[in-house]
Coordinates of C-alpha atoms in Angstrom, one line a residue:
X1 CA 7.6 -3.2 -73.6
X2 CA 10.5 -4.7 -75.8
X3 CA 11.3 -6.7 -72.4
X4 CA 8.0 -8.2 -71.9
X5 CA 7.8 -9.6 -75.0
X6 CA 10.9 -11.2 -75.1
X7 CA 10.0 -12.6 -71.6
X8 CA 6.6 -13.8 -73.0
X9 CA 8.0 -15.6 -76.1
X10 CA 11.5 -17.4 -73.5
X11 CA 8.3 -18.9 -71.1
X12 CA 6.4 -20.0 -74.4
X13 CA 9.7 -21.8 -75.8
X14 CA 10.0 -23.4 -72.3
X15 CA 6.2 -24.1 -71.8
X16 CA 6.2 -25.9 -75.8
X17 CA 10.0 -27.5 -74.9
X18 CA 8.8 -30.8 -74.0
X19 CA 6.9 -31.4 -76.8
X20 CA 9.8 -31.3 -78.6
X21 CA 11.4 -35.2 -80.1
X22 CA 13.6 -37.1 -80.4
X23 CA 12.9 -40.2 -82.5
X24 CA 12.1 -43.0 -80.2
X25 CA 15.0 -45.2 -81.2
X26 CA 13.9 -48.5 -79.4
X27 CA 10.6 -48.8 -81.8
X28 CA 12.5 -47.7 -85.0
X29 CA 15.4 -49.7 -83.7
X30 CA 12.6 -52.6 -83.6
X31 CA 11.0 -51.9 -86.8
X32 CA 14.2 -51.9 -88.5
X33 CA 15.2 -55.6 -86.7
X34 CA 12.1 -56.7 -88.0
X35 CA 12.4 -55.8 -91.5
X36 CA 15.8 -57.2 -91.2
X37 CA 14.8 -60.9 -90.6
X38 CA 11.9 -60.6 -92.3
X39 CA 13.2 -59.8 -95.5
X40 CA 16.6 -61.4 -95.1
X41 CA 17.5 -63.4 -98.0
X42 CA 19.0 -67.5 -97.6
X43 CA 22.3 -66.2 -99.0
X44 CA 23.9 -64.2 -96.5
X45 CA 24.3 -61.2 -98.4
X46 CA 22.5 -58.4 -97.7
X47 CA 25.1 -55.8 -97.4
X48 CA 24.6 -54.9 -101.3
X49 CA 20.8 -54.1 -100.5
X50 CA 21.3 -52.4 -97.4
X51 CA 24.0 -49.9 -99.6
X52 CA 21.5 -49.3 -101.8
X53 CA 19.1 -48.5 -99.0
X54 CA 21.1 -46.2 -97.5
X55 CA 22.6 -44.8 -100.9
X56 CA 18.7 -43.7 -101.9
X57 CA 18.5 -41.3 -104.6
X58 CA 17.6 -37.4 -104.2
X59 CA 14.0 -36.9 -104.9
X60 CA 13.8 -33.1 -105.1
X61 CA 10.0 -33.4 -105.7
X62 CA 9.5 -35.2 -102.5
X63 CA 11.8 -32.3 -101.2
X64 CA 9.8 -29.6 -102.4
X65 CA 6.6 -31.1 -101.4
X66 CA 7.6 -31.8 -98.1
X67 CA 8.1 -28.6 -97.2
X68 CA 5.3 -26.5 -99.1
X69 CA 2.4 -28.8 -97.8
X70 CA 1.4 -28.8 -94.4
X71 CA 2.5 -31.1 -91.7
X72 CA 1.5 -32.3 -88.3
X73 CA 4.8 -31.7 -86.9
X74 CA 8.0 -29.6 -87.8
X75 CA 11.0 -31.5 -88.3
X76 CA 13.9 -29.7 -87.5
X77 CA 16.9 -31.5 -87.5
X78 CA 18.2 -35.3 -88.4
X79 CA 20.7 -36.6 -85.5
X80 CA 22.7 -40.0 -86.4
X81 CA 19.7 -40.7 -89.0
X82 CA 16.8 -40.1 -86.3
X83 CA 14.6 -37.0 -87.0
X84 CA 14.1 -34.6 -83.8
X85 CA 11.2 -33.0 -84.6
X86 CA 8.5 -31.0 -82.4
X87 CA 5.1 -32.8 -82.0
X88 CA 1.7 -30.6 -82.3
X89 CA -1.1 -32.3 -80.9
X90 CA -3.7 -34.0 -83.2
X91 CA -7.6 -33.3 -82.9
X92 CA -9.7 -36.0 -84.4
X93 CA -13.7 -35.7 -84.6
X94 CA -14.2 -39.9 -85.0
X95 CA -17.6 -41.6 -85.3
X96 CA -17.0 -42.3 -81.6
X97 CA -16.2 -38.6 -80.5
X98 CA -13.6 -36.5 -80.3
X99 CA -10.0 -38.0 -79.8
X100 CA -6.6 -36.1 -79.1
X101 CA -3.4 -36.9 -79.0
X102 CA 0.5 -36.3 -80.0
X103 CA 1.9 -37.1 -83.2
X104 CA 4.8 -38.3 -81.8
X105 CA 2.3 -41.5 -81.4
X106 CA 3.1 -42.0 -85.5
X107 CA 6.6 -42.5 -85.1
X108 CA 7.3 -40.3 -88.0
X109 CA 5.4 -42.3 -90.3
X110 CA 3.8 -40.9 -93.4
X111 CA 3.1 -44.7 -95.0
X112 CA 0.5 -45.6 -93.7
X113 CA 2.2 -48.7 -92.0
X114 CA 2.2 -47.7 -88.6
X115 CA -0.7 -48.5 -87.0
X116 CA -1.6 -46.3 -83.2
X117 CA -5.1 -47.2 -81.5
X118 CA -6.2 -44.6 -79.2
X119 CA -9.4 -44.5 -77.4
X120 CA -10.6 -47.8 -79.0
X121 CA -9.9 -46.7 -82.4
X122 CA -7.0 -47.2 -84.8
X123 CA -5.5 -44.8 -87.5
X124 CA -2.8 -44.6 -89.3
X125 CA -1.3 -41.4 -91.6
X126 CA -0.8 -41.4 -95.4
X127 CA 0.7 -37.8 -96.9
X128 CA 0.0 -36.5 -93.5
X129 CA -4.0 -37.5 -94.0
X130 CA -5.0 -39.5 -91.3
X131 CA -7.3 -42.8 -91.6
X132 CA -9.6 -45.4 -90.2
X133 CA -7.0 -48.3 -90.5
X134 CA -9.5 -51.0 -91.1
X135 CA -11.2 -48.7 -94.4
X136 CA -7.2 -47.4 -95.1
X137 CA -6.1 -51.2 -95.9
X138 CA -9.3 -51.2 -98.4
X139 CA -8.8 -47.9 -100.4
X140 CA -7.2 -48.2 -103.7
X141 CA -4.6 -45.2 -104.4
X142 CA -7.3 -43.2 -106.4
X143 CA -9.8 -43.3 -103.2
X144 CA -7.1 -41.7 -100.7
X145 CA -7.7 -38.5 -100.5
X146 CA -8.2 -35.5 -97.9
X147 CA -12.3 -35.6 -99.3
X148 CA -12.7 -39.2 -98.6
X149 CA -14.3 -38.3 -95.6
X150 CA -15.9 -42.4 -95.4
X151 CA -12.2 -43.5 -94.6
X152 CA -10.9 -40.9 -92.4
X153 CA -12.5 -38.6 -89.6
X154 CA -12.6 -35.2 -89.7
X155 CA -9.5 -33.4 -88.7
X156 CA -9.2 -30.3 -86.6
X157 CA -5.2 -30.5 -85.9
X158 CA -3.0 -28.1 -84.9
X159 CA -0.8 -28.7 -87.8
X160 CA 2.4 -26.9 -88.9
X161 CA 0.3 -24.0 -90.9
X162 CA -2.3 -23.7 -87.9
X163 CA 0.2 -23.1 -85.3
X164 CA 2.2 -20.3 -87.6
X165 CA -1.3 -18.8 -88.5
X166 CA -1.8 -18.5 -84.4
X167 CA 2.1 -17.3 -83.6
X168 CA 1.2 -14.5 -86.3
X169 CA -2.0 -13.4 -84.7
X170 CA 0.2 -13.4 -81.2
X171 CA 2.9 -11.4 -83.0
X172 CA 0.4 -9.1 -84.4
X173 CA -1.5 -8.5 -81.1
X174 CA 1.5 -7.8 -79.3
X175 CA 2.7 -5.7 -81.8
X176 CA -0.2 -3.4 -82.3
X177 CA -0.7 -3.3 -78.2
X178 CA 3.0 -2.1 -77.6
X179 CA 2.1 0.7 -80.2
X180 CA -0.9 1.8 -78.5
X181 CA 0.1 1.6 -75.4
X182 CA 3.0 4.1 -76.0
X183 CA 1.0 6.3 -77.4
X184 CA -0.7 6.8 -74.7
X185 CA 1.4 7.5 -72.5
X186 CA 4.1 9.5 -75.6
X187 CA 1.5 12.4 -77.2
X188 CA 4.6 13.7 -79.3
X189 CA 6.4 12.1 -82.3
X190 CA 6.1 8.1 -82.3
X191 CA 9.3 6.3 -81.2
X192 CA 10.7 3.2 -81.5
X193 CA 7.9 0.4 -82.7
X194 CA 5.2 2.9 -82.9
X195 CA 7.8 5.2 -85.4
X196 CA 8.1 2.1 -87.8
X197 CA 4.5 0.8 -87.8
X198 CA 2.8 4.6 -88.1
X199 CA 4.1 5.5 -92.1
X200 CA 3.2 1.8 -92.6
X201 CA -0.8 2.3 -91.3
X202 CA -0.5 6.2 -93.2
X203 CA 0.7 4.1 -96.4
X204 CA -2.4 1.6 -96.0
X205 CA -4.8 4.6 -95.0
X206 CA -3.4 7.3 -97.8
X207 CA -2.4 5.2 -100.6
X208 CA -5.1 2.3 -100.2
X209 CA -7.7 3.0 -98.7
X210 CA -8.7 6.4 -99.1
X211 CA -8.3 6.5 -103.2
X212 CA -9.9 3.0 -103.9
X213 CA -12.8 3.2 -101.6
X214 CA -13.5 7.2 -100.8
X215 CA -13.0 9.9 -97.4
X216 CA -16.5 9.0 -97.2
X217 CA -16.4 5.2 -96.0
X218 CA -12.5 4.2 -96.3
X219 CA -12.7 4.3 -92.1
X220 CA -14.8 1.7 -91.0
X221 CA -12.6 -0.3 -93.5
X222 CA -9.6 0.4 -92.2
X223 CA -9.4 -2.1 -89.6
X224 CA -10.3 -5.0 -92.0
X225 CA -7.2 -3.9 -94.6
X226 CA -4.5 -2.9 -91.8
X227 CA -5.6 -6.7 -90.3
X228 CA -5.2 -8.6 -93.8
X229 CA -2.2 -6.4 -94.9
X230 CA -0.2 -6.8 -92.0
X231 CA -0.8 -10.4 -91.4
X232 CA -0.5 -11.6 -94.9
X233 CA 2.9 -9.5 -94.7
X234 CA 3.8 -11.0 -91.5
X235 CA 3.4 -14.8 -93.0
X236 CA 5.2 -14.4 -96.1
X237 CA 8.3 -13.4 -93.8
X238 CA 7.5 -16.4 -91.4
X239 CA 7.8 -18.8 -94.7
X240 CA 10.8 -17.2 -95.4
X241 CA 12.8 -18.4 -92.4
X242 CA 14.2 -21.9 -92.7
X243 CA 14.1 -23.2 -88.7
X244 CA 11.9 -24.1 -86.2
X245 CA 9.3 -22.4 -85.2
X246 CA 8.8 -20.5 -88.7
X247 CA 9.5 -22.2 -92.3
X248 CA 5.7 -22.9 -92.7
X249 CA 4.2 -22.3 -95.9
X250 CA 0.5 -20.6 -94.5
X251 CA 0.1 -18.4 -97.7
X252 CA 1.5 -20.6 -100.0
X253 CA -1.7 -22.9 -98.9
X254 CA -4.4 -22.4 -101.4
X255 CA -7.0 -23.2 -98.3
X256 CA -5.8 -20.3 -96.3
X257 CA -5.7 -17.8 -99.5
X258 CA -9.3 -19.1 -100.3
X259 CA -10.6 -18.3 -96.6
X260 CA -8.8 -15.2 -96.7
X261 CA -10.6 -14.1 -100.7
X262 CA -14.1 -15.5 -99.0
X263 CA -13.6 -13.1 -95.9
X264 CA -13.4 -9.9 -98.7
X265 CA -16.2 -11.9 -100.9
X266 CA -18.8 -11.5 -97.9
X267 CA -17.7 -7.7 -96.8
X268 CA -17.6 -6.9 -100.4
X269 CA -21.2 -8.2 -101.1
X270 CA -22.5 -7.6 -97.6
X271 CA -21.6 -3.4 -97.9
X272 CA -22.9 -3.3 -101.6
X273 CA -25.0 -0.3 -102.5
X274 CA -28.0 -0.1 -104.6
X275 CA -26.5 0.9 -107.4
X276 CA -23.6 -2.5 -107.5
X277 CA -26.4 -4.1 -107.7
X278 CA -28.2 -2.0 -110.3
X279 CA -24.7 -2.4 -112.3
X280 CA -24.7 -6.3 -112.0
X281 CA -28.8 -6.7 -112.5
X282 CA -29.8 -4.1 -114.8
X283 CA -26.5 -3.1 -116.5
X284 CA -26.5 0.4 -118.5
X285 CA -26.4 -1.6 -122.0
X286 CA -29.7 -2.6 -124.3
X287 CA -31.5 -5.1 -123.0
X288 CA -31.1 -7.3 -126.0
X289 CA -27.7 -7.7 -124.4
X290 CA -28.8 -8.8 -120.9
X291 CA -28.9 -12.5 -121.6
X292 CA -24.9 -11.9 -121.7
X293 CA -24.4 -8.7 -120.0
X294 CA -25.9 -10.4 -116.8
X295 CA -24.3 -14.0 -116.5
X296 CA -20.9 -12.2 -117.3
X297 CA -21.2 -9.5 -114.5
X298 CA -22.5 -12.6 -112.1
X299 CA -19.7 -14.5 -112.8
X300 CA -17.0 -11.6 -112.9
X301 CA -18.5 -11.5 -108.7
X302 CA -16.5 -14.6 -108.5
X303 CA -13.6 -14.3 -110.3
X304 CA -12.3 -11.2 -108.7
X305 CA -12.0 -13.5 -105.1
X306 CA -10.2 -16.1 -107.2
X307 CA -8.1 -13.8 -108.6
X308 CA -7.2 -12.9 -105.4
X309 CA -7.0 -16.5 -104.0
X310 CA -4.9 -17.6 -106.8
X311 CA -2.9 -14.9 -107.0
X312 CA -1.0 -15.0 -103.8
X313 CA -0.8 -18.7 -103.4
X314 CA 1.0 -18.9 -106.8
X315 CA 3.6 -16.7 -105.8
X316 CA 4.1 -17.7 -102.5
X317 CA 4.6 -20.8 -103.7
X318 CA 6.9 -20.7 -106.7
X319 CA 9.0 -18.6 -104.5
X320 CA 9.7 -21.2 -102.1
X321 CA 10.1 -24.0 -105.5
X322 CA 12.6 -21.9 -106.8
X323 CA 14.5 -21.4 -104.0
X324 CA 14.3 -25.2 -103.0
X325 CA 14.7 -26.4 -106.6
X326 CA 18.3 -24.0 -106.4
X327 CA 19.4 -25.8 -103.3
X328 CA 18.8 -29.1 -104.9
X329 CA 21.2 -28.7 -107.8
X330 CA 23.9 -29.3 -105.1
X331 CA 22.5 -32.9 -104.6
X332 CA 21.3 -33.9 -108.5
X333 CA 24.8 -32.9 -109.3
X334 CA 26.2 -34.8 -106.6
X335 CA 29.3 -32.2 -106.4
X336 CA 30.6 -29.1 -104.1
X337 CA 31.4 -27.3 -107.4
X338 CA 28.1 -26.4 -108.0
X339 CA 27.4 -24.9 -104.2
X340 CA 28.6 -21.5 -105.2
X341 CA 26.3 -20.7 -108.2
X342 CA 23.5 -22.7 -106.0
X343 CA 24.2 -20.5 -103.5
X344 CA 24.0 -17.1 -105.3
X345 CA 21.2 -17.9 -106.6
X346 CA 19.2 -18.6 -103.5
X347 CA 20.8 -15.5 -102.1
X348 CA 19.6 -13.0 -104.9
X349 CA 15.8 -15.4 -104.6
X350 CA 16.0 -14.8 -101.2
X351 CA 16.4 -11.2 -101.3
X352 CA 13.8 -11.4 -103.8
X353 CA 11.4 -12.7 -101.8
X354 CA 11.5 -10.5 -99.0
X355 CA 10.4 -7.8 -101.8
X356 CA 8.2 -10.4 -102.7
X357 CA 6.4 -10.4 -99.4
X358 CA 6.1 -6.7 -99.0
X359 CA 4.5 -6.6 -102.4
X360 CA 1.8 -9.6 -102.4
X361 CA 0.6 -8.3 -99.1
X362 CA 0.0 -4.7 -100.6
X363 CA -1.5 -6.0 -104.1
X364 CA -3.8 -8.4 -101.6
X365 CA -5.0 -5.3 -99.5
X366 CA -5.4 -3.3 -102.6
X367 CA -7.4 -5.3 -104.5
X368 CA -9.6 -6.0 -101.5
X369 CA -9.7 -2.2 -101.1
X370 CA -10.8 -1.8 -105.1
X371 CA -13.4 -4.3 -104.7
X372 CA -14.9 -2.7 -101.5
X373 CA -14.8 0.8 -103.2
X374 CA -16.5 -1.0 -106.1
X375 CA -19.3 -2.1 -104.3
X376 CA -20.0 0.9 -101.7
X377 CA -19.6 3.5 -104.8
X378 CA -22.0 6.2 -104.9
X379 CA -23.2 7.7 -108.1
X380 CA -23.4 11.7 -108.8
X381 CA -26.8 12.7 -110.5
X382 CA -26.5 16.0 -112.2

């Protein structure tokens, strides 16, 4: 089975190859020429501003940024100052209909100065939001925004974060249909991929499960905690590699943690008892108290999915800062001598984070797990 799915990922790197970049050097060559004579000075010297072009100061922010946010390619490698980069296609919903195409049609531009028409329509991207060009050239810099949606059409890209979220669920699928398949046909001791998954789905079952939400009911919940466990594991290690096609930043995206904290909101409130309710509605206090008793327990239905939503996309997040931030100190300090602290550092964070990883994805599955066995909890009457 090992072979299979080596063979199946080798035919998906050579089916996604040729969307794979190089800059196009003739229309940056162009651009460049352009800006040249354009902003050429009477006195012929411009070799003074061109050194202080090239010489650009480190921004670590813009650094840091760029690589937590989400992208609509991934850039993998600068070659003689041209970015090779692999392009994922872009799904627009316009007012004229739906529109696709490549983002190598952007040129690499994040500006908003490169203009692409496409279907009769032309956009261009700022901060990897993509507008109207004819409302983009009217926004001031406090109307651009990803919730301007009178500027921009609605965009259902397969960005950076999309495309790891769907290589997980791959990985995932393959994985948990090479276990079952071998035991199917191995009815003794697991082996191989099925021995290293089984204690893992035990743990989840034994240590999660069972004491948060009761032998009763923890089954028909198992397949929802295994699925969020494994996958928000299986992310957090996919950030943690720094080349193509991983060193995306899904659970570090407070969009993908809030869908994941509404999924256990709904099978929380959706397999609620009578007596969750009873606790929220009619709390066991006096009913003077009820005026505050109430509103707090309402609101306290809330804040446990934020908790959760906030929770891992903080630490996912300042993970990869810290580690970034530590690689930058090489270029603030503009010296070799600091590579070897620099790269401690980011060793030990590194090894961190791998703990890191382990950990969110079991405080994630276990409060989902306490919440659940909050809701469906049955009460003893003696």
């Amino acid at each position: 089975m090992s072979n299979k799915i080596l063979h199946f990922f080798f035919l998906a790197f050579l089916a996604l190859a040729p969307m794979a970049n190089y800059a196009n050097t003739s229309i940056d060559s162009t651009s460049q020429n352009n800006d040249t004579i354009h902003n050429a000075p009477q006195n012929h010297a411009p070799t003074t501003l061109a050194h202080a072009e090239t010489e650009k100061e480190f921004n670590a922010s813009e650094l840091i940024n760029d690589h937590i946010g989400d992208t609509h390619d991934f850039h993998i490698a600068d070659w003689n100052g041209h970015p090779i980069s692999f392009n994922l296609p872009v799904i627009l919903w316009t007012v004229n209909g739906l529109v696709i195409f490549s983002s190598e049609k952007f040129h690499h531009d994040n500006t908003g100065h490169h203009e692409i028409t496409v279907d009769g329509q032309t956009f261009v991207r700022h901060n990897e939001i993509i507008y109207y060009a004819d409302k983009y050239k009217t926004l001031a810099d406090a109307d651009k925004g990803a919730f301007n949606f009178e500027a921009r059409p609605l965009d259902f890209s397969i960005t950076k974060n999309v495309f790891s979220m769907l290589m997980s669920a791959i990985v995932l699928l393959l994985l948990f249909f090479a276990v079952a398949r071998s035991y199917t046909k191995n009815k003794l001791a697991p082996k191989g991929l099925a021995g290293f998954l089984e204690p893992l789905v035990i743990f989840v079952r034994d240590d999660i499960a069972i004491p948060n939400i009761g032998h009763k009911k923890y089954a028909q919940y198992m397949p929802y905690l295994l699925t969020v466990f494994f996958f928000v594991w299986i992310n957090n290690l996919i950030g943690l590699i720094p080349f193509f096609p991983f060193s995306s930043n899904l659970t570090g995206n407070i969009f993908f943690t809030f869908v994941l904290a509404l999924i256990t909101f709904i099978v929380t409130t959706l397999s609620a008892n009578k007596y969750y309710w009873k606790h929220i509605l009619t709390p066991s206090v006096p009913k003077l108290l009820y005026p505050i008793m109430v509103p707090i327990e309402i609101i306290g239905m809330f804040t446990k999915p934020f908790a959760l939503m906030i929770r891992l996309f903080a630490n996912i997040t300042a993970g990869h800062i810290i580690i970034l931030s530590l690689v930058s100190l090489i270029f603030i300090f503009k010296t070799i001598a600091i590579a070897p602290v620099s790269g401690a550092f980011v060793l030990f964070m590194s090894v961190l984070e791998l703990l890191v990883a382990a950990l969110q994805a079991y405080v994630f599955t276990l409060l989902t797990a306490l919440f659940i066995g909050q809701a469906v909890e049955e009460h003893d009457h003696h």
